[in-house]
Coordinates of C-alpha atoms in Angstrom, one line a residue:
X1 CA 64.2 136.1 208.0
X2 CA 66.2 138.1 205.5
X3 CA 69.4 136.4 204.3
X4 CA 72.4 138.5 203.3
X5 CA 75.2 137.2 201.1
X6 CA 78.5 138.9 200.2
X7 CA 81.4 137.4 198.2
X8 CA 85.1 137.6 198.1
X9 CA 86.5 136.1 194.9
X10 CA 90.2 135.4 194.2
X11 CA 90.9 135.2 190.5
X12 CA 94.3 134.0 189.3
X13 CA 95.7 136.5 186.9
X14 CA 96.5 135.1 183.4
X15 CA 100.2 135.8 183.3
X16 CA 103.4 133.9 182.3
X17 CA 105.2 134.8 185.5
X18 CA 104.3 135.5 189.1
X19 CA 103.3 138.9 190.7
X20 CA 106.7 139.9 192.1
X21 CA 109.2 137.3 190.6
X22 CA 110.2 135.9 187.3
X23 CA 109.1 132.3 188.1
X24 CA 106.9 130.7 185.6
X25 CA 103.2 130.0 186.3
X26 CA 102.0 126.6 185.2
X27 CA 99.2 124.3 186.4
X28 CA 100.2 120.8 187.6
X29 CA 103.9 121.3 187.3
X30 CA 106.1 119.0 189.4
X31 CA 106.1 120.1 193.0
X32 CA 108.5 123.0 193.9
X33 CA 109.8 123.2 190.3
X34 CA 108.7 126.8 189.8
X35 CA 110.1 128.6 192.8
X36 CA 112.5 131.5 192.7
X37 CA 114.7 132.7 195.6
X38 CA 112.1 135.5 196.2
X39 CA 109.2 133.0 196.3
X40 CA 111.1 130.9 198.9
X41 CA 111.8 134.2 200.8
X42 CA 115.5 133.8 200.9
X43 CA 117.2 136.8 202.7
X44 CA 118.1 139.8 200.5
X45 CA 115.6 139.0 197.7
X46 CA 113.3 141.9 196.6
X47 CA 109.9 142.1 194.8
X48 CA 109.7 143.3 191.2
X49 CA 106.2 144.2 190.2
X50 CA 104.8 142.4 187.1
X51 CA 103.4 144.9 184.6
X52 CA 101.0 142.4 183.0
X53 CA 99.3 141.8 186.4
X54 CA 98.7 145.5 186.9
X55 CA 97.2 145.9 183.4
X56 CA 95.0 142.8 184.0
X57 CA 93.7 144.4 187.2
X58 CA 93.0 147.8 185.6
X59 CA 91.2 146.1 182.7
X60 CA 89.1 144.1 185.1
X61 CA 88.3 147.2 187.2
X62 CA 87.2 149.1 184.0
X63 CA 85.0 146.2 182.9
X64 CA 83.3 146.2 186.4
X65 CA 82.7 150.0 186.3
X66 CA 85.2 150.7 189.0
X67 CA 87.1 153.9 189.7
X68 CA 90.8 153.2 189.1
X69 CA 93.1 154.7 191.8
X70 CA 96.0 156.4 190.1
X71 CA 97.9 155.9 193.3
X72 CA 97.6 152.5 195.1
X73 CA 99.7 151.1 197.9
X74 CA 101.1 147.7 198.8
X75 CA 100.9 146.3 202.4
X76 CA 102.2 143.3 204.3
X77 CA 99.6 141.1 205.9
X78 CA 101.3 139.0 208.5
X79 CA 100.3 135.5 209.5
X80 CA 102.2 132.3 210.2
X81 CA 101.5 129.3 208.0
X82 CA 103.8 126.7 206.5
X83 CA 102.9 127.5 202.9
X84 CA 103.7 131.2 203.3
X85 CA 107.5 131.2 203.5
X86 CA 107.9 135.0 204.3
X87 CA 105.4 134.9 207.2
X88 CA 103.5 137.7 205.4
X89 CA 101.5 138.2 202.2
X90 CA 101.9 141.3 200.0
X91 CA 98.4 142.7 199.3
X92 CA 96.6 146.0 199.0
X93 CA 94.7 146.6 202.2
X94 CA 94.6 150.4 202.5
X95 CA 94.4 151.8 199.0
X96 CA 93.6 149.1 196.4
X97 CA 93.9 149.5 192.6
X98 CA 90.2 149.8 191.9
X99 CA 87.1 150.7 194.0
X100 CA 83.3 151.4 193.8
X101 CA 82.2 149.3 190.8
X102 CA 79.2 147.2 189.9
X103 CA 78.3 144.0 188.2
X104 CA 75.0 143.3 186.5
X105 CA 73.9 139.6 186.2
X106 CA 70.8 137.8 185.2
X107 CA 69.0 134.8 186.7
X108 CA 65.8 132.8 186.0
X109 CA 62.6 133.2 187.9
X110 CA 61.4 129.9 189.3
X111 CA 63.8 128.0 187.0
X112 CA 62.0 129.3 183.9
X113 CA 64.5 130.4 181.3
X114 CA 61.9 132.5 179.6
X115 CA 61.5 134.7 182.7
X116 CA 64.8 136.4 183.6
X117 CA 65.5 139.2 186.0
X118 CA 68.6 141.4 186.0
X119 CA 70.2 142.3 189.3
X120 CA 73.2 144.4 190.2
X121 CA 75.8 143.8 192.9
X122 CA 78.1 146.5 194.1
X123 CA 81.9 145.9 193.9
X124 CA 83.6 147.3 196.9
X125 CA 87.2 146.9 195.6
X126 CA 89.7 145.0 193.5
X127 CA 93.1 144.4 195.0
X128 CA 96.3 142.8 193.8
X129 CA 97.9 140.2 196.0
X130 CA 100.1 137.1 196.1
X131 CA 98.8 133.6 196.3
X132 CA 100.2 131.3 199.0
X133 CA 101.7 127.8 198.4
X134 CA 99.8 124.6 198.8
X135 CA 99.9 122.3 201.8
X136 CA 99.2 118.6 201.1
X137 CA 98.3 116.7 204.3
X138 CA 99.4 113.1 204.2
X139 CA 97.3 111.4 207.0
X140 CA 98.9 108.0 206.4
X141 CA 102.3 109.3 207.4
X142 CA 101.1 112.0 209.7
X143 CA 103.0 114.7 207.8
X144 CA 102.3 117.7 205.7
X145 CA 104.1 118.3 202.4
X146 CA 104.5 121.8 201.0
X147 CA 104.4 122.8 197.3
X148 CA 105.5 126.4 196.7
X149 CA 104.8 126.5 192.9
X150 CA 101.7 128.6 193.6
X151 CA 103.4 130.9 196.2
X152 CA 103.6 134.4 194.7
X153 CA 101.2 133.8 191.8
X154 CA 99.3 137.0 191.0
X155 CA 95.7 137.2 192.3
X156 CA 93.0 139.8 191.9
X157 CA 90.7 139.8 194.9
X158 CA 87.2 141.1 193.9
X159 CA 85.2 142.1 197.0
X160 CA 81.4 142.2 196.5
X161 CA 79.1 144.1 198.8
X162 CA 76.5 142.0 200.7
X163 CA 73.8 142.7 198.1
X164 CA 72.7 139.1 197.4
X165 CA 70.2 136.9 199.2
X166 CA 70.5 133.3 198.1
X167 CA 72.8 130.7 196.5
X168 CA 71.4 131.1 193.0
X169 CA 72.1 134.8 193.0
X170 CA 75.7 134.3 194.3
X171 CA 76.3 131.6 191.6
X172 CA 74.8 133.8 188.8
X173 CA 77.0 136.8 189.8
X174 CA 80.2 134.6 189.9
X175 CA 79.3 133.1 186.6
X176 CA 78.9 136.5 185.0
X177 CA 82.2 137.6 186.5
X178 CA 83.9 134.4 185.2
X179 CA 82.6 135.2 181.7
X180 CA 83.9 138.8 181.9
X181 CA 87.4 137.7 183.1
X182 CA 87.6 135.1 180.3
X183 CA 86.4 137.6 177.7
X184 CA 89.0 140.1 178.9
X185 CA 91.7 137.4 179.1
X186 CA 92.7 138.8 182.5
X187 CA 92.1 135.4 184.1
X188 CA 91.3 132.0 182.6
X189 CA 89.1 131.6 185.7
X190 CA 88.9 127.8 185.5
X191 CA 87.4 126.8 188.9
X192 CA 88.6 123.2 188.6
X193 CA 92.2 124.4 188.5
X194 CA 91.8 126.8 191.4
X195 CA 92.0 129.8 189.2
X196 CA 88.7 131.2 190.7
X197 CA 88.0 130.6 194.4
X198 CA 85.1 132.0 196.2
X199 CA 84.6 132.8 199.9
X200 CA 80.9 133.5 200.9
X201 CA 79.9 135.6 203.8
X202 CA 76.4 134.7 205.0
X203 CA 74.1 136.1 207.7
X204 CA 70.4 136.3 208.5
X205 CA 68.3 138.9 210.3
X206 CA 64.6 139.9 210.8
X207 CA 63.3 142.7 208.5
X208 CA 64.1 146.1 209.9
X209 CA 66.7 144.8 212.3
X210 CA 70.6 145.1 212.1
X211 CA 72.5 142.5 210.2
X212 CA 73.1 139.2 212.1
X213 CA 76.4 137.6 212.9
X214 CA 78.0 136.3 209.7
X215 CA 79.9 133.2 209.0
X216 CA 82.5 132.8 206.2
X217 CA 82.4 129.7 203.9
X218 CA 85.9 129.4 202.5
X219 CA 87.4 128.3 199.2
X220 CA 84.4 127.1 197.2
X221 CA 85.5 125.8 193.8
X222 CA 82.4 125.3 191.7
X223 CA 79.2 127.3 190.9
X224 CA 77.0 124.4 191.9
X225 CA 78.8 124.0 195.3
X226 CA 78.6 127.8 195.8
X227 CA 74.8 127.8 195.4
X228 CA 74.5 124.7 197.7
X229 CA 76.9 126.0 200.3
X230 CA 75.1 129.4 200.6
X231 CA 71.6 128.0 200.7
X232 CA 72.6 125.4 203.3
X233 CA 74.3 128.0 205.5
X234 CA 71.2 130.3 205.3
X235 CA 69.0 127.4 206.4
X236 CA 71.4 126.3 209.1
X237 CA 71.5 129.8 210.6
X238 CA 67.7 130.2 210.5
X239 CA 67.2 126.8 212.3
X240 CA 69.9 127.6 214.8
X241 CA 68.3 130.9 215.7
X242 CA 64.7 129.6 215.8
X243 CA 65.9 126.9 218.2
X244 CA 67.2 129.6 220.6
X245 CA 70.9 129.1 219.6
X246 CA 73.4 131.7 218.6
X247 CA 75.5 132.1 215.4
X248 CA 79.3 132.1 215.9
X249 CA 81.4 134.4 213.9
X250 CA 83.5 131.6 212.4
X251 CA 85.1 130.2 209.2
X252 CA 83.4 127.2 207.8
X253 CA 84.2 124.8 204.9
X254 CA 81.7 123.2 202.5
X255 CA 81.7 119.4 202.4
X256 CA 80.5 118.6 198.9
X257 CA 80.0 114.9 199.6
X258 CA 77.8 115.6 202.6
X259 CA 76.2 118.7 201.1
X260 CA 76.8 120.7 204.3
X261 CA 79.1 123.3 205.8
X262 CA 81.4 122.3 208.7
X263 CA 83.3 124.5 211.2
X264 CA 87.0 125.2 210.5
X265 CA 88.1 127.9 213.0
X266 CA 86.4 130.6 215.0
X267 CA 86.9 134.3 214.3
X268 CA 85.8 135.6 217.7
X269 CA 89.3 136.7 218.7
X270 CA 89.9 138.9 215.7
X271 CA 93.2 137.8 214.1
X272 CA 95.7 140.6 214.2
X273 CA 97.4 140.6 210.8
X274 CA 99.7 143.6 211.9
X275 CA 99.2 145.3 208.5
X276 CA 102.1 147.6 207.6
X277 CA 103.2 149.4 204.4
X278 CA 105.3 147.1 202.2
X279 CA 108.8 148.8 202.6
X280 CA 110.3 147.3 199.4
X281 CA 107.6 148.6 197.0
X282 CA 106.9 152.2 196.2
X283 CA 103.3 153.4 195.6
X284 CA 101.9 152.1 192.3
X285 CA 101.3 155.1 190.1
X286 CA 99.0 154.9 187.0
X287 CA 98.4 157.5 184.4
X288 CA 95.7 158.5 181.9
X289 CA 96.0 160.5 178.7
X290 CA 95.7 163.8 180.6
X291 CA 98.3 163.1 183.3
X292 CA 100.8 161.2 181.1
X293 CA 104.2 163.1 181.3
X294 CA 105.5 164.1 177.8
X295 CA 109.0 162.7 178.3
X296 CA 107.9 159.5 179.9
X297 CA 108.9 156.2 178.4
X298 CA 105.6 154.5 177.5
X299 CA 107.1 151.1 178.4
X300 CA 107.6 152.3 181.9
X301 CA 104.0 153.3 182.7
X302 CA 100.5 151.9 182.6
X303 CA 98.0 154.2 180.8
X304 CA 94.4 153.7 182.0
X305 CA 92.8 155.3 178.8
X306 CA 94.9 153.1 176.5
X307 CA 93.6 150.0 178.3
X308 CA 90.0 151.4 178.2
X309 CA 90.1 151.9 174.4
X310 CA 91.1 148.3 173.9
X311 CA 88.4 146.7 176.0
X312 CA 86.6 144.0 174.1
X313 CA 82.8 143.7 174.0
X314 CA 81.6 142.4 177.3
X315 CA 79.2 139.4 177.5
X316 CA 76.2 141.6 178.1
X317 CA 76.9 143.5 174.9
X318 CA 77.6 140.3 172.9
X319 CA 74.3 138.9 174.1
X320 CA 72.4 142.0 173.0
X321 CA 74.0 141.9 169.6
X322 CA 73.1 138.2 169.1
X323 CA 69.5 139.0 170.0
X324 CA 69.3 142.0 167.7
X325 CA 71.2 140.4 164.8
X326 CA 69.6 137.0 164.6
X327 CA 66.2 137.6 166.3
X328 CA 66.8 134.9 168.9
X329 CA 65.3 134.9 172.4
X330 CA 67.3 136.6 175.1
X331 CA 67.5 133.4 177.2
X332 CA 69.0 131.6 174.2
X333 CA 71.8 134.3 174.0
X334 CA 72.7 133.3 177.6
X335 CA 73.0 129.6 176.8
X336 CA 75.1 130.5 173.7
X337 CA 77.6 132.5 175.8
X338 CA 77.6 130.2 178.8
X339 CA 79.1 127.3 176.8
X340 CA 82.6 128.1 175.7
X341 CA 82.8 128.4 171.9
X342 CA 79.0 127.8 171.3
X343 CA 78.3 131.4 170.1
X344 CA 81.1 131.1 167.6
X345 CA 79.8 127.7 166.5
X346 CA 76.3 129.1 166.0
X347 CA 77.5 132.0 164.0
X348 CA 79.6 129.8 161.7
X349 CA 76.5 127.6 161.0
X350 CA 74.5 130.7 160.2
X351 CA 77.1 131.9 157.7
X352 CA 76.9 128.6 155.8
X353 CA 73.2 127.8 155.8
X354 CA 70.1 129.2 154.3
X355 CA 68.1 128.2 157.3
X356 CA 66.7 131.0 159.5
X357 CA 68.6 131.6 162.7
X358 CA 65.6 130.9 164.9
X359 CA 65.4 127.4 163.5
X360 CA 69.2 126.9 163.6
X361 CA 69.2 127.8 167.3
X362 CA 66.7 124.9 168.0
X363 CA 69.1 122.4 166.4
X364 CA 72.1 123.7 168.3
X365 CA 70.5 123.9 171.7
X366 CA 68.3 120.8 171.6
X367 CA 70.3 118.4 169.5
X368 CA 74.0 119.5 169.6
X369 CA 74.2 120.7 173.2
X370 CA 72.2 117.9 174.7
X371 CA 74.5 115.3 172.9
X372 CA 77.6 117.1 174.1
X373 CA 76.4 117.3 177.7
X374 CA 75.4 113.6 177.6
X375 CA 78.9 112.6 176.5
X376 CA 80.7 115.3 178.7
X377 CA 82.2 116.9 175.6
X378 CA 83.1 120.6 175.1
X379 CA 81.9 122.4 171.9
X380 CA 85.5 122.3 170.6
X381 CA 85.5 118.5 171.0
X382 CA 82.2 118.0 169.1
X383 CA 82.5 115.3 166.4
X384 CA 80.1 117.3 164.3
X385 CA 81.7 120.5 163.1
X386 CA 79.8 123.7 162.3
X387 CA 80.4 123.0 158.5
X388 CA 78.8 119.5 158.8
X389 CA 75.8 120.8 160.7
X390 CA 75.3 123.6 158.2
X391 CA 75.5 121.1 155.3
X392 CA 72.8 118.9 157.0
X393 CA 70.5 121.9 157.7
X394 CA 70.9 123.0 154.0
X395 CA 69.6 119.6 152.9
X396 CA 66.6 120.0 155.2
X397 CA 66.0 123.6 154.1
X398 CA 66.1 122.6 150.4
X399 CA 63.5 119.9 151.2
X400 CA 65.8 117.1 150.1
X401 CA 65.2 115.3 153.4
X402 CA 62.6 115.4 156.2
X403 CA 63.4 116.6 159.7
X404 CA 63.1 113.0 161.1
X405 CA 65.6 111.9 158.4
X406 CA 67.9 114.8 159.4
X407 CA 67.9 113.5 162.9
X408 CA 69.0 110.1 161.6
X409 CA 71.8 111.7 159.6
X410 CA 72.9 113.6 162.8
X411 CA 73.0 110.3 164.7
X412 CA 75.4 108.9 162.0
X413 CA 77.5 112.1 162.1
X414 CA 78.1 111.7 165.8
X415 CA 80.0 108.6 165.1
X416 CA 82.7 110.8 163.5
X417 CA 83.4 108.5 160.6
X418 CA 84.3 111.3 158.3
X419 CA 81.2 111.0 156.0
X420 CA 79.3 114.1 154.7
X421 CA 75.6 114.4 155.3
X422 CA 74.9 113.9 151.6
X423 CA 76.9 110.6 151.6
X424 CA 75.0 109.4 154.6
X425 CA 71.6 110.3 153.0
X426 CA 72.5 108.4 149.8
X427 CA 73.9 105.4 151.7
X428 CA 70.9 105.1 154.0
X429 CA 68.4 106.1 151.2
X430 CA 66.9 108.9 153.2
X431 CA 66.0 111.3 150.4
X432 CA 62.5 112.6 150.4
X433 CA 60.1 110.7 148.1
X434 CA 59.6 113.1 145.3
X435 CA 57.2 110.9 143.3
X436 CA 53.7 112.1 144.2
X437 CA 52.0 108.9 142.9
X438 CA 54.2 106.7 145.2
X439 CA 53.3 108.9 148.2
X440 CA 49.6 108.7 147.3
X441 CA 49.7 104.9 147.2
X442 CA 51.4 104.7 150.6
X443 CA 48.8 107.2 152.1
X444 CA 45.9 105.1 150.6
X445 CA 47.4 101.9 152.1
X446 CA 47.5 103.6 155.6
X447 CA 43.9 104.8 155.2
X448 CA 42.7 101.3 154.2
X449 CA 44.3 99.8 157.3
X450 CA 43.0 102.3 159.8
X451 CA 39.1 102.1 159.6
X452 CA 38.5 103.3 163.2
X453 CA 40.8 106.3 162.8
X454 CA 39.2 107.2 159.5
X455 CA 35.7 107.1 161.1
X456 CA 36.9 109.3 164.0
X457 CA 38.4 111.9 161.6
X458 CA 35.2 111.9 159.5
X459 CA 33.2 112.4 162.7
X460 CA 35.2 115.6 163.3
X461 CA 38.1 114.4 165.5
X462 CA 40.9 116.0 163.5
X463 CA 43.6 115.2 166.0
X464 CA 43.6 111.6 164.9
X465 CA 45.0 112.8 161.5
X466 CA 48.4 113.2 163.2
X467 CA 48.4 109.5 163.9
X468 CA 47.9 108.7 160.2
X469 CA 50.7 111.2 159.3
X470 CA 53.0 109.4 161.8
X471 CA 52.1 106.0 160.2
X472 CA 52.9 107.3 156.7
X473 CA 56.2 108.6 158.1
X474 CA 57.0 105.2 159.6
X475 CA 56.0 103.4 156.4
X476 CA 58.4 105.7 154.4
X477 CA 61.1 105.5 157.1
X478 CA 61.0 109.3 157.5
X479 CA 61.3 110.0 153.8
X480 CA 58.0 111.8 153.3
X481 CA 57.4 115.5 153.7
X482 CA 54.8 115.7 156.5
X483 CA 53.2 118.9 155.0
X484 CA 52.6 117.1 151.7
X485 CA 51.4 113.9 153.4
X486 CA 48.8 115.9 155.4
X487 CA 47.5 117.5 152.2
X488 CA 47.2 114.1 150.4
X489 CA 45.5 112.5 153.4
X490 CA 43.0 115.4 153.8
X491 CA 42.2 115.3 150.1
X492 CA 41.7 111.5 150.2
X493 CA 39.5 111.6 153.3
X494 CA 37.3 114.3 151.9
X495 CA 36.6 112.3 148.7

């Protein structure tokens, strides 16, 4: 069986006001507090296009290697639903703002971070459209409540071609798109707030045969659920077909608690949306440097070239720069960018420490990140700032403390009591023992107490030496330099 996955992604445009009205956009505002006459579809109200939303869509199109249509059109898509007051949605069905792009994304092979492959998915189009309101179904009172705050909020719909074949690929592509949108600032793309919603189209067929009947899994709101929903749906379709059943062309929902998809409605009778040109909006005309009329007021037009020149570095470029600049592994550059603010934190530590970037990355990914994840904290909420970590790593680099003592200091820093690494070192007496004689005495005491181990080492089993080094470390409470301890032990054992 060959699975085929295509995605439709709705990204909420990062804008202060809605797509066609001056209503404010704000998450979790009191119900129906951000609704203009136009949003409520009162007679005689007309749409006024939001320039910011157009620029965000152009910027996103350029970042996804699309051709920007200098002339795009708005359409009405009719359907009756309680949270759509006008009875139609304004969208771009015939000629969208951007077409024929591509998105490259990377994923691990067999869950190994060290083996990554890069794949590309084609972008069919990006279109501007309004969001609908929100229906809240109150089962206890058998009623539905409508909140129109979201009605008319600007969306970009990014339509991906069916170039993917599993949940992991779908999630990796959406994650890369999310990073790009956040880098551009065209959408905050926070899935938990409904700012990025994914519909997955899934089908399976035998190699060499035409594509099978597809189902659509609607409104998936997390990367993890996207991967699970797609993989579950592929498996479900294969089992259904192998048992002699047929696949219905239907819309399904993903139940995250049960981990499965469930039918919502069938699509067999194709819904007639009665698309028609939006009579209240003229064609959207964009310009570039060549076509810009001389006497045109720049405030009145959107210049594609002006936007292109101001595009920031995209995540792929930033990752390549991190690898080149600091000599870190490519897979580490992905982790740095995947966590919001982590790349900046890493670079701040690098600026203030003498430690090599390759060693710094170990402390950031193994110690800092695992602590933050354990306590469900973001990088910005970390009790250990980049300055404090840099101070700690400098003590380690100057050989004033051992790495095990550094870990103890870090434990103390997590408590967020406002002490500096040096204060903690002094308070806990964690400085490295500089007195060679004192170290030699401790090493001798360990050798005297471990006759069997000493015999084994003398018989050629050098691995046992690590146990002695560990015992010296324990005796000194992590205050001895392991390299120096090893030298002393080797010298004493060869006497």
